Coordinates of C-alpha atoms and ligand atoms in Angstrom, one line a residue:
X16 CA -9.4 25.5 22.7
X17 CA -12.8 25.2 24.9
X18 CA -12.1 22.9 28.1
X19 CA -15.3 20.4 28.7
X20 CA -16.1 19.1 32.2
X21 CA -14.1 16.0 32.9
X22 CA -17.1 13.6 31.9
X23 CA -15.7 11.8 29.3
X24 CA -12.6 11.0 30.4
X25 CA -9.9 12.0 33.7
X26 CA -6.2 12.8 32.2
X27 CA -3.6 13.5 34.4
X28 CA -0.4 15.3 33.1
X29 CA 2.5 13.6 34.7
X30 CA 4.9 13.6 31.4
X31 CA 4.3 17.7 31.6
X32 CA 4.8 18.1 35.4
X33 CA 7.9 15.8 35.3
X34 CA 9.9 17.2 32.6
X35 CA 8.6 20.5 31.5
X36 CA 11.6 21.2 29.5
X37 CA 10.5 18.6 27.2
X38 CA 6.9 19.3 26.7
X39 CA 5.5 22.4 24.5
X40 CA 1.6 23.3 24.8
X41 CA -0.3 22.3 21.8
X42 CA -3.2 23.1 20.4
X43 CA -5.3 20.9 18.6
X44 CA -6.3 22.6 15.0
X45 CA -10.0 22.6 14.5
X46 CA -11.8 19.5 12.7
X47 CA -14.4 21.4 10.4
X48 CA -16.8 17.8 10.4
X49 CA -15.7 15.3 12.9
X50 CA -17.0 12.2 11.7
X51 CA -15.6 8.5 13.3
X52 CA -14.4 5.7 11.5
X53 CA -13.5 3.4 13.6
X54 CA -13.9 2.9 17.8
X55 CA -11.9 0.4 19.4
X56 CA -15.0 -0.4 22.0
X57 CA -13.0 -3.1 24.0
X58 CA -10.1 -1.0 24.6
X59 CA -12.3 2.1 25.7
X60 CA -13.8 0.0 28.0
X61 CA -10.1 -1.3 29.2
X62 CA -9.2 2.7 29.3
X63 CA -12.5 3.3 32.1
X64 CA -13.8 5.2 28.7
X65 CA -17.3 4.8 27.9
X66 CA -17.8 4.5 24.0
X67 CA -21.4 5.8 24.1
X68 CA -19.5 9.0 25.4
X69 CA -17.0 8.6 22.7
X70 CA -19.7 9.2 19.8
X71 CA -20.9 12.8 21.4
X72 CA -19.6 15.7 20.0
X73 CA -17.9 16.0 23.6
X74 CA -15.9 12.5 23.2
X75 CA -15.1 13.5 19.1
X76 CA -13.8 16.8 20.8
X77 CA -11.7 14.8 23.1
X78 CA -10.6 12.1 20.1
X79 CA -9.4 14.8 17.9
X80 CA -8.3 17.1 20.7
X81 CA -10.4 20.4 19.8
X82 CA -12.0 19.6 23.4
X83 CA -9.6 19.0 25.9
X84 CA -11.0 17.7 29.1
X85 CA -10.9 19.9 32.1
X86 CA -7.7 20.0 34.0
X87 CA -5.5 18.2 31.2
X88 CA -2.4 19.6 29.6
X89 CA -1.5 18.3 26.4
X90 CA 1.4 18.7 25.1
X91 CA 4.0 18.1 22.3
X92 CA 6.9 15.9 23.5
X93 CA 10.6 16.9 22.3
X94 CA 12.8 13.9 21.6
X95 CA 15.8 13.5 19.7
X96 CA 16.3 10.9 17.0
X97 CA 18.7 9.0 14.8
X98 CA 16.9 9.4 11.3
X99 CA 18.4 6.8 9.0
X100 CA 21.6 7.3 11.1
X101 CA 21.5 11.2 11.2
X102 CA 21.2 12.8 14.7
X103 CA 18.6 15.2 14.7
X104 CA 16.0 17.1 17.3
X105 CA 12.8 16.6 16.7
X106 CA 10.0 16.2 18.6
X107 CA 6.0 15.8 18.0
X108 CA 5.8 17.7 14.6
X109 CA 1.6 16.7 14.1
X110 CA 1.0 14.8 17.3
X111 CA -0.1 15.9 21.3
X112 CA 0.2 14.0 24.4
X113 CA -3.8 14.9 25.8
X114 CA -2.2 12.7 29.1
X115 CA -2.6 9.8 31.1
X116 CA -5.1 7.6 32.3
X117 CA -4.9 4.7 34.7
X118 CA -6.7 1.6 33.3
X119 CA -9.0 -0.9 34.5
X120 CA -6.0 -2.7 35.6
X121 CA -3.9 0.5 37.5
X122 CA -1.9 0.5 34.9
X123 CA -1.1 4.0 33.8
X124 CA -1.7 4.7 29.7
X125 CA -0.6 7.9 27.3
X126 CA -3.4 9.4 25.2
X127 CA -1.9 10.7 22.2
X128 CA -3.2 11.8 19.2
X129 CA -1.4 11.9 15.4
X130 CA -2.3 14.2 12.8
X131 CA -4.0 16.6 15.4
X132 CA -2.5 20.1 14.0
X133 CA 1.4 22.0 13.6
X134 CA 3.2 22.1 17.0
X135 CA 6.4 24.0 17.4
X136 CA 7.9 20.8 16.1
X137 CA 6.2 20.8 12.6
X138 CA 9.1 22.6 10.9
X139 CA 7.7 22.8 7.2
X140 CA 5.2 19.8 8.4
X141 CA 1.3 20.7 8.0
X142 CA 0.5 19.0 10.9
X143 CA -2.1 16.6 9.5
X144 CA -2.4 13.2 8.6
X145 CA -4.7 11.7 5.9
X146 CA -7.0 8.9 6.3
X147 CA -5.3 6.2 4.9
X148 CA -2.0 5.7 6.7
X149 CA -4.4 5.9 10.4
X150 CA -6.6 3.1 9.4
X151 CA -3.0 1.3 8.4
X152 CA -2.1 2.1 12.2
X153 CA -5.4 0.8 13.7
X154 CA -5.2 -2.3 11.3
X155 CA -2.0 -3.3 11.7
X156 CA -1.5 -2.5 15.5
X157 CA -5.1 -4.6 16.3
X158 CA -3.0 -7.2 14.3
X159 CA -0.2 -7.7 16.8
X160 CA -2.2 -6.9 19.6
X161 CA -3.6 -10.0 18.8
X162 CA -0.6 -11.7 17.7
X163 CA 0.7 -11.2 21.1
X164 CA 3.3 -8.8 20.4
X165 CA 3.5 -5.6 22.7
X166 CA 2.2 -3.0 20.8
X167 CA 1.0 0.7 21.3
X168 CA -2.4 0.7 20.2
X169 CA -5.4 2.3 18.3
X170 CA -8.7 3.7 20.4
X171 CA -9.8 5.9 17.2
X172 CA -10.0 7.3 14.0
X173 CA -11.8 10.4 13.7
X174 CA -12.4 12.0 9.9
X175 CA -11.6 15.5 10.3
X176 CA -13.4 17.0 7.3
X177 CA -10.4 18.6 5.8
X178 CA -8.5 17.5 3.0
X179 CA -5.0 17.3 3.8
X180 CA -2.6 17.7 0.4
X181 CA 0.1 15.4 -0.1
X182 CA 0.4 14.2 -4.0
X183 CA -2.9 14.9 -4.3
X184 CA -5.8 15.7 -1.6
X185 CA -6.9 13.5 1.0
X186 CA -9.4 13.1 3.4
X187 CA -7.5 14.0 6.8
X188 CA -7.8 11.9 10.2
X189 CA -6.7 12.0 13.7
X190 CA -5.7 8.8 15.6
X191 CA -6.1 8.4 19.1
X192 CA -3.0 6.6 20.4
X193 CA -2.6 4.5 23.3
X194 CA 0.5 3.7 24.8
X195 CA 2.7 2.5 27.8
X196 CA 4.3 5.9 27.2
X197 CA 5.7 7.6 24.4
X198 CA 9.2 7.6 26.4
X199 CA 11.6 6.8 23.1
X200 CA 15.6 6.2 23.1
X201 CA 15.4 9.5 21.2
X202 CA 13.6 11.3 24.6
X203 CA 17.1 10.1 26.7
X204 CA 19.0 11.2 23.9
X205 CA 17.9 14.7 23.8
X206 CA 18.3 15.1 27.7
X207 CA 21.4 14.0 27.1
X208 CA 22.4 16.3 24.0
X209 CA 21.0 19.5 26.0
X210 CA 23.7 18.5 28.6
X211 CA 21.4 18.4 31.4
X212 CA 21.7 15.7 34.3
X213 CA 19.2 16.3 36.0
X214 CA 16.8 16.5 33.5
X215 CA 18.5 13.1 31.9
X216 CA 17.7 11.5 35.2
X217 CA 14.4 12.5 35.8
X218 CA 13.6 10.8 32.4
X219 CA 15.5 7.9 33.4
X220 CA 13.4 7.8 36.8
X221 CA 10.1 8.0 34.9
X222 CA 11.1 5.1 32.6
X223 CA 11.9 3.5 35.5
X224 CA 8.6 4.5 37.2
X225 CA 6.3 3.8 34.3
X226 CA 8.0 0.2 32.7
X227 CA 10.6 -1.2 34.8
X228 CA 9.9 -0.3 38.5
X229 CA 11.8 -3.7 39.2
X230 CA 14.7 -1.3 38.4
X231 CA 14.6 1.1 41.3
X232 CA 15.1 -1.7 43.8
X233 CA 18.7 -2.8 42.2
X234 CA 21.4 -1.0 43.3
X235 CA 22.4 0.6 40.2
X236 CA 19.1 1.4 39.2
X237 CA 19.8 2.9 35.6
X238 CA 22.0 0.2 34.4
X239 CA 19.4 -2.0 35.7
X240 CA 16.8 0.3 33.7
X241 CA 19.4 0.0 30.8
X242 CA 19.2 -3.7 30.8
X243 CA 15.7 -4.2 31.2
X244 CA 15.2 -1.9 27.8
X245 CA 18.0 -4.1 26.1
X246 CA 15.7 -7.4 26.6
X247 CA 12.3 -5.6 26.0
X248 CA 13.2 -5.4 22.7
X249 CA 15.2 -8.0 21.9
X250 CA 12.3 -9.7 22.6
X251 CA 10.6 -7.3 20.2
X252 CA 12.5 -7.8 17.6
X253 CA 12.5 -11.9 17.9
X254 CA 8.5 -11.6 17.3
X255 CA 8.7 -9.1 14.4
X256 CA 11.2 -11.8 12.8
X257 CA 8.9 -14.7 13.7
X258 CA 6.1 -13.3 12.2
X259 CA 7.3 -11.8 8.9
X260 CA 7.6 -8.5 9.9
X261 CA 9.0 -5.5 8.6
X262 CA 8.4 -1.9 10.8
X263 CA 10.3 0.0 8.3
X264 CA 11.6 3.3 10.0
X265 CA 13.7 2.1 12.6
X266 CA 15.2 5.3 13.6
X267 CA 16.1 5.9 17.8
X268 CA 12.7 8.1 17.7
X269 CA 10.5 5.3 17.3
X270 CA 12.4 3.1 19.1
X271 CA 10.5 2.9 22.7
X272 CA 11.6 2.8 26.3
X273 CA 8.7 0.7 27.3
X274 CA 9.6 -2.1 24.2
X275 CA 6.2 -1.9 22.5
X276 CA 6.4 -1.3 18.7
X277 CA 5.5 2.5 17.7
X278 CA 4.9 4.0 14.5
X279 CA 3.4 1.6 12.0
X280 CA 4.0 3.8 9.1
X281 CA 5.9 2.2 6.1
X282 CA 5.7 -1.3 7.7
X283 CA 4.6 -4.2 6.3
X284 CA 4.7 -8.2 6.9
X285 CA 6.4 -10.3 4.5
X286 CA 4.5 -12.0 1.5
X287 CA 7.6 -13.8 -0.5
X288 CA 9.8 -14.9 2.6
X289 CA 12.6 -12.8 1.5
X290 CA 15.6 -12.1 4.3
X291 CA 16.5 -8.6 2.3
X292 CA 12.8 -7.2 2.0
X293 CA 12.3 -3.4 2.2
X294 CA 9.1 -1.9 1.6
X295 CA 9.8 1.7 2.3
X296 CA 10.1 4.0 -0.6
X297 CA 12.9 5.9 0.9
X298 CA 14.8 3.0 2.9
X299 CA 17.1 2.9 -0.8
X300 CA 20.3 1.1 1.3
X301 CA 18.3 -1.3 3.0
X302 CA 18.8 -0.3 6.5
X303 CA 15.7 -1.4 8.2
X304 CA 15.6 -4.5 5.9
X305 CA 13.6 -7.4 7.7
X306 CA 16.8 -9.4 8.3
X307 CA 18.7 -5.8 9.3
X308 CA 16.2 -5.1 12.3
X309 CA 18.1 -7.4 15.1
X310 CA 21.4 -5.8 14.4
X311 CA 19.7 -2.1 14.1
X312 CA 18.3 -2.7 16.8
X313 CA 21.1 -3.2 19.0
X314 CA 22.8 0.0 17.2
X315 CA 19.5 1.8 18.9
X316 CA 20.3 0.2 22.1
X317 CA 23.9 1.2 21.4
X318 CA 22.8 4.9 20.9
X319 CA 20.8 5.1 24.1
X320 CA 23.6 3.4 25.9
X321 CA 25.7 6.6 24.7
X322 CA 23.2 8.6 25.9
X323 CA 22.9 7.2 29.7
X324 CA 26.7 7.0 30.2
X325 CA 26.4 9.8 32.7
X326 CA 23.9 7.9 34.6
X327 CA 26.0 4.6 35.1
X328 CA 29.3 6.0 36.5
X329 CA 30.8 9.1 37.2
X330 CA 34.2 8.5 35.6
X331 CA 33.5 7.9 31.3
X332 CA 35.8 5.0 31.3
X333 CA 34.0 2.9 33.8
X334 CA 30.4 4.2 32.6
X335 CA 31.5 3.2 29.1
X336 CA 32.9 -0.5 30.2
X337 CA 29.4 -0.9 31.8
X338 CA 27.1 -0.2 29.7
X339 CA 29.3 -2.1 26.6
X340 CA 28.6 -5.1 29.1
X341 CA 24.9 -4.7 29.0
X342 CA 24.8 -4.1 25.9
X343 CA 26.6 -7.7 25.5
X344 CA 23.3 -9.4 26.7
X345 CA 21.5 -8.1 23.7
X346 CA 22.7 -10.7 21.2
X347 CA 21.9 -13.7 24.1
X348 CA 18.5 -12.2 24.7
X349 CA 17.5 -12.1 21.1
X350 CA 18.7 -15.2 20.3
X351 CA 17.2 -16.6 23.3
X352 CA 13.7 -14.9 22.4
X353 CA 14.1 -16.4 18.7
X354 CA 15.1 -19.8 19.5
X355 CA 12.1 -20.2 21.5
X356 CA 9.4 -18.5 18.9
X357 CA 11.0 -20.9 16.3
X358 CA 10.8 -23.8 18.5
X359 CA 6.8 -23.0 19.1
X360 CA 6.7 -22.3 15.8
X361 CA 7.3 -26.4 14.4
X362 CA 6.0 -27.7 17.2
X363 CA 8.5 -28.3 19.6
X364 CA 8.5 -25.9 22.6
X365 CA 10.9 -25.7 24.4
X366 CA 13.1 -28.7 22.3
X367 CA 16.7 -27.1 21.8
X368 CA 17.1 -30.1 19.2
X369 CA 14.5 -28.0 17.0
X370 CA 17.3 -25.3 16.7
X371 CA 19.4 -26.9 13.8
X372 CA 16.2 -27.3 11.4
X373 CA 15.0 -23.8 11.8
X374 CA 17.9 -22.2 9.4
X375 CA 17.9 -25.5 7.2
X376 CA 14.0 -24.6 7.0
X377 CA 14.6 -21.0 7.1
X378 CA 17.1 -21.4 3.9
X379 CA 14.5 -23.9 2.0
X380 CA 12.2 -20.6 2.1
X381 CA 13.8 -18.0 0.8
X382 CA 15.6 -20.4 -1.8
X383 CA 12.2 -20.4 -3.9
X384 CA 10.6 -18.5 -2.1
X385 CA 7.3 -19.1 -0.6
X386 CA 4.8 -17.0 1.1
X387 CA 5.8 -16.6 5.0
X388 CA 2.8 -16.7 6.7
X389 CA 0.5 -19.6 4.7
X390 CA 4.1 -21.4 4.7
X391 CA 4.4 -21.7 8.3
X392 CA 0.8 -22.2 8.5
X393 CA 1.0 -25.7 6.6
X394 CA 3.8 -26.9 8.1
X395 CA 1.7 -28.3 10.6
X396 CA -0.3 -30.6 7.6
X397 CA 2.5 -32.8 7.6
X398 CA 1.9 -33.1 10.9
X399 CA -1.1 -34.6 10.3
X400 CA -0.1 -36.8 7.4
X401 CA -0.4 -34.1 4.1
X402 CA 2.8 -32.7 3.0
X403 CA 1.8 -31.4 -0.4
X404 CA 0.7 -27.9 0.8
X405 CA 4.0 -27.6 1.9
X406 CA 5.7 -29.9 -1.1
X407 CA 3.7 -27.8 -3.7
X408 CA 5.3 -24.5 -2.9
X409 CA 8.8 -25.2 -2.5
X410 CA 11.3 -26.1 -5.1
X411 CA 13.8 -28.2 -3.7
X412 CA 11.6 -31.0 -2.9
X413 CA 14.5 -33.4 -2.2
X414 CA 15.5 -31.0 0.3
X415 CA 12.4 -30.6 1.7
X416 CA 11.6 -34.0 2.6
X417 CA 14.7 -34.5 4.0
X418 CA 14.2 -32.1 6.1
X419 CA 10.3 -33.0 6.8
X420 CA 11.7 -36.9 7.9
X421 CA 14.6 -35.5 10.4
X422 CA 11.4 -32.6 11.7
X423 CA 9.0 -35.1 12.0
X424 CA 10.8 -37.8 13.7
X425 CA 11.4 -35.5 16.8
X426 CA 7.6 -35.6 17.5
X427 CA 6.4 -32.0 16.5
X428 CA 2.4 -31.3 18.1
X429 CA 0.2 -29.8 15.1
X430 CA -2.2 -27.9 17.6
X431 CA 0.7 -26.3 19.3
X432 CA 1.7 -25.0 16.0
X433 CA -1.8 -23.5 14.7
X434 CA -2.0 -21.4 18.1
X435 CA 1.2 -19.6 17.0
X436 CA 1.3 -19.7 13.5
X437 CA -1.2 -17.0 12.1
X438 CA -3.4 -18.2 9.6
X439 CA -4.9 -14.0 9.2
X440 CA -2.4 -11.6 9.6
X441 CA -3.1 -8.0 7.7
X442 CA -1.9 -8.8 4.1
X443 CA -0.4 -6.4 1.8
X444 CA -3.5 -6.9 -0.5
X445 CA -6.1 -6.3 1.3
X446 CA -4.7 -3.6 3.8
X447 CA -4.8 -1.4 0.0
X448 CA -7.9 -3.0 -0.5
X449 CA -9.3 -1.8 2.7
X450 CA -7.8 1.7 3.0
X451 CA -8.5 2.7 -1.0
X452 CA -12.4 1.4 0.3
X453 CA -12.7 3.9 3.1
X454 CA -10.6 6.4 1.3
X455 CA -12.3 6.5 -2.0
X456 CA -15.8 5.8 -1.4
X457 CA -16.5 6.0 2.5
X458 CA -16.7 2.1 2.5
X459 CA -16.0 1.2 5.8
X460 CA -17.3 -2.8 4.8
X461 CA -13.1 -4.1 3.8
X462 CA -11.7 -2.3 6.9
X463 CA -14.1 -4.2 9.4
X464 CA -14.0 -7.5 7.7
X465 CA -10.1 -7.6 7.7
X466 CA -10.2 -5.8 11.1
X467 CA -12.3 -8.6 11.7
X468 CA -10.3 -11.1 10.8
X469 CA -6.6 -10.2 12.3
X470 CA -8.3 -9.8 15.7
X471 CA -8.7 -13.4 15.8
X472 CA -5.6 -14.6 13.9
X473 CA -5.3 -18.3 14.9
X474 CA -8.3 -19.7 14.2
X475 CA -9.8 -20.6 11.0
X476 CA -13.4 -19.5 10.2
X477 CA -15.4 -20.2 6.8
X478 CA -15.6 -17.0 4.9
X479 CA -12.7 -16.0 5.4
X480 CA -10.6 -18.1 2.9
X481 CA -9.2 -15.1 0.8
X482 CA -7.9 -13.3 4.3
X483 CA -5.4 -16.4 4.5
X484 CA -4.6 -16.3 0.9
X485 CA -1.2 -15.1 -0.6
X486 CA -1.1 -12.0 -2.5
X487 CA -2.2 -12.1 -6.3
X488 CA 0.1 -12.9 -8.9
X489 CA -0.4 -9.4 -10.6
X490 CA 0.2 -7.6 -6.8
X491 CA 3.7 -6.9 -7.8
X492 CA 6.0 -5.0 -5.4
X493 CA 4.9 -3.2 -2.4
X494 CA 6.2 0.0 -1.5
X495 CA 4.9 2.0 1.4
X496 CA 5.6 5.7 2.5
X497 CA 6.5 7.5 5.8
X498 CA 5.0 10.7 7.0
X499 CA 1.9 10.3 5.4
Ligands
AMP18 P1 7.7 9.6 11.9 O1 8.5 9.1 10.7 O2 6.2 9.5 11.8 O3 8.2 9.0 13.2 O4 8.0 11.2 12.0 C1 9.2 11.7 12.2 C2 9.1 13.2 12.6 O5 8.5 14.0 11.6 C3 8.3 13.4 13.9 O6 8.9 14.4 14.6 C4 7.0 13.8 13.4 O7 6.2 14.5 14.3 C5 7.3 14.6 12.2 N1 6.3 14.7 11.1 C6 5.9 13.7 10.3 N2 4.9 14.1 9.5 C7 4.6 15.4 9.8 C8 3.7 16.4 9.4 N3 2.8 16.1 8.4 N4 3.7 17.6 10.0 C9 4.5 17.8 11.0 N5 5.4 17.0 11.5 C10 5.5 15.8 10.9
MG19 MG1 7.7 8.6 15.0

């Protein structure tokens, strides 16, 4: 690799200075014709990055890492991981940490990058990534982004020029990453499986440092940092249920310390609002169903509870008994976080006598079923005196109006409901239709129109009827792949 003076961007190396035992050199493999897809301008302007830099050979150097800047150290992070309830060690099999930057507003940010060559974590992987799946990333993490829900994000998508063979060959990508940090449950749980205190508590102290620096004031700092990780993602969690969405590998390695969702790989939002959906084609039991993902989650939060216990107390006994307690506030927390997305979502913020409709609502839904988001989305008709959006799509119309007189008498506000309900949200459909465009023809014209779109999810704009459309009736079921 060929260093280039630090003009395009300054990357300090804090994750490699503070725990070296967890961070292998890596070196990018070589992109034969470096060709970008997609920029995220806004953010590269949020990052200090200039986007006219970006575009030079020096920033595609620096997006697909064959040009580290001057004085960075990238490296492959180790972590551990429960895979579908397995423990294994793992670590960054086709992905590098270039380093950190500090935003426009001090905060400090990971670059990463996905599908950027083998690392001494590939085991039999190639290293690569196609296409495809990182537009599905950049798509579906703008989405949230602008949903609201804290998310690691997308600066880029850089064609490599290399075909990268999986059933057949594809065009091969990196994505540049951004994120709060890449500090996972799975990173304590390796510190803690290589029976190393101190090295378990420095990456408690740089959680601490980087998310919750609230933390380091209480007096038992790493419970404290325990806790704060329990409600960062039950509150998560409560917005991935709100909105109909399923993340789809669940395992402690993509579970992060920070509580932004990682990894949007086999994920997908809910079309037919069904409580047992799985989309993954290797998720055969159901684990990470969308109903599942509160209580999985809390097994997560359970596992990295395990793996702090020499953190919270020196004796086991009273380590154990403290971090079951905080592990007790999980269930509060999430239902908390739920009860008041559900409350926004019909109208009534902050009205605990919206709580008994929402499963009574919740119930009517799945019984026919309808579709999730355009559902939700003309709920708030009724509001405004048209039910039969609503009354058209659900079967049990006696139910239904029942329920619509008890809703309606408490006084629910129609605009309060269209700023939370999505109207655009990244559709099965169309996210195919958009990556089989690029993928297949070089058409970039889909992926900007539904990136378009999802970036502005709330309010309704003429042309872009279809985007708020349920799927066709010949979609049939949607299955979506890891490690892709
Ligand atoms: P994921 O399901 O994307 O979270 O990946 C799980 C693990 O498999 C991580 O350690 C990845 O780095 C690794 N991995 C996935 N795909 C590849 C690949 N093509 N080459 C090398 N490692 C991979
Ligand atoms: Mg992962």
């Amino acid at each position: 690799m060929t260093s280039a003076p630090a003009r395009v961007a300054t990357l300090h190396h804090r994750f490699a200075d503070a725990l070296p035992e967890l961070a292998a050199p890596a070196v990018a493999a070589e992109t034969p014709e470096p060709q970008l897809v997609a920029l995220n301008e806004p953010l590269a302007r949020e990052l200090g990055l200039d986007p006219d830099l970006l575009r030079t050979p020096e920033g595609l150097g620096l997006l697909t890492g064959t040009h580290a800047p001057e004085g960075a150290t990238p490296v492959a992070q180790a972590y551990a991981g429960h895979q579908f309830g397995g423990f294994r060690q793992l670590g960054d099999g086709r992905a590098m940490l270039l380093g950190e930057l500090v935003d426009d507003a001090g905060r400090v940010r990971d670059l990463h990058l996905k599908g950027s060559g083998r690392t001494p974590f590939a085991r039999n992987g190639d290293g690569l990534a196609a296409l495809g799946p990182m537009l599905r990333e950049l798509i579906v993490s703008e989405s949230m982004h602008a949903l609201g829900v804290p998310t690691t994000r997308a600066l880029s998508v850089v064609a490599t020029g290399r075909a990268v063979q999986r059933d057949e060959p594809l065009p091969g990508a990196v994505l540049a990453r951004v994120a709060s940090s890449h500090l996972r449950v799975g990173t304590v749980q390796l510190a803690r499986a290589l029976d190393d205190p101190d090295l378990l508590r420095r990456v408690a102290d740089l959680a601490i440092e980087r998310h919750h620096p609230e933390a380091a004031d209480d007096p038992e700092p790493y419970l404290a940092l325990y806790r704060a990780v329990i409600a960062a993602q039950a509150n998560l969690v409560a917005e991935w249920m709100q909105l109909g969405f399923v993340h789809g590998v669940l395992n402690t390695d993509n579970v992060l310390l920070s509580g932004e969702a990682i990894d949007y790989g086999p994920c997908a939002f809910l079309d037919a609002f069904d409580p047992t959906a799985v989309f993954s084609s290797i998720d055969g039991e159901g684990r990470y169903a969308y109903r599942n993902q509160p209580p999985i989650t809390e097994w997560n939060l359970a596992r990295l509870g395990e793996a702090m216990l020499p953190l919270l107390h020196e004796q086991q006994d009273a380590a154990i008994e403290l971090a079951t307690d905080a592990l007790g506030t999980f269930r509060p927390a999430f239902a908390a976080a739920r009860a008041e997305a559900y409350r926004a979502k019909l109208g009534l913020p902050g009205r605990r006598d919206a709580d008994l409709l929402v499963d009574q609502l919740l119930d009517l839904m799945a019984a026919t079923p309808v579709d999730h988001t355009s559902f939700w989305r003309r709920l708030a008709d009724a509001v405004r005196g048209d039910r039969e959006g609503v009354r058209g799509v659900v079967l049990d119309l006696q139910g239904l109006d029942c329920w619509l007189d008890r809703w309606l008498n408490l006084g629910p506000d129609a605009r309060a409901m269209d700023a939370v309900n999505p109207l655009y949200i990244p559709r099965n459909h169309l996210v195919e239709e958009a990556l089989d465009a690029a993928e297949s023809e070089g058409d970039l014209g889909p992926l900007e129109q539904l990136l378009d779109a999802v970036r502005s999810p709330y309010v309704a704009r003429p042309g872009l009827e279809r985007y708020a459309e349920p799927a066709p009736e010949g979609f049939g079921r949607y299955v979506t792949f890891c490690g892709t």
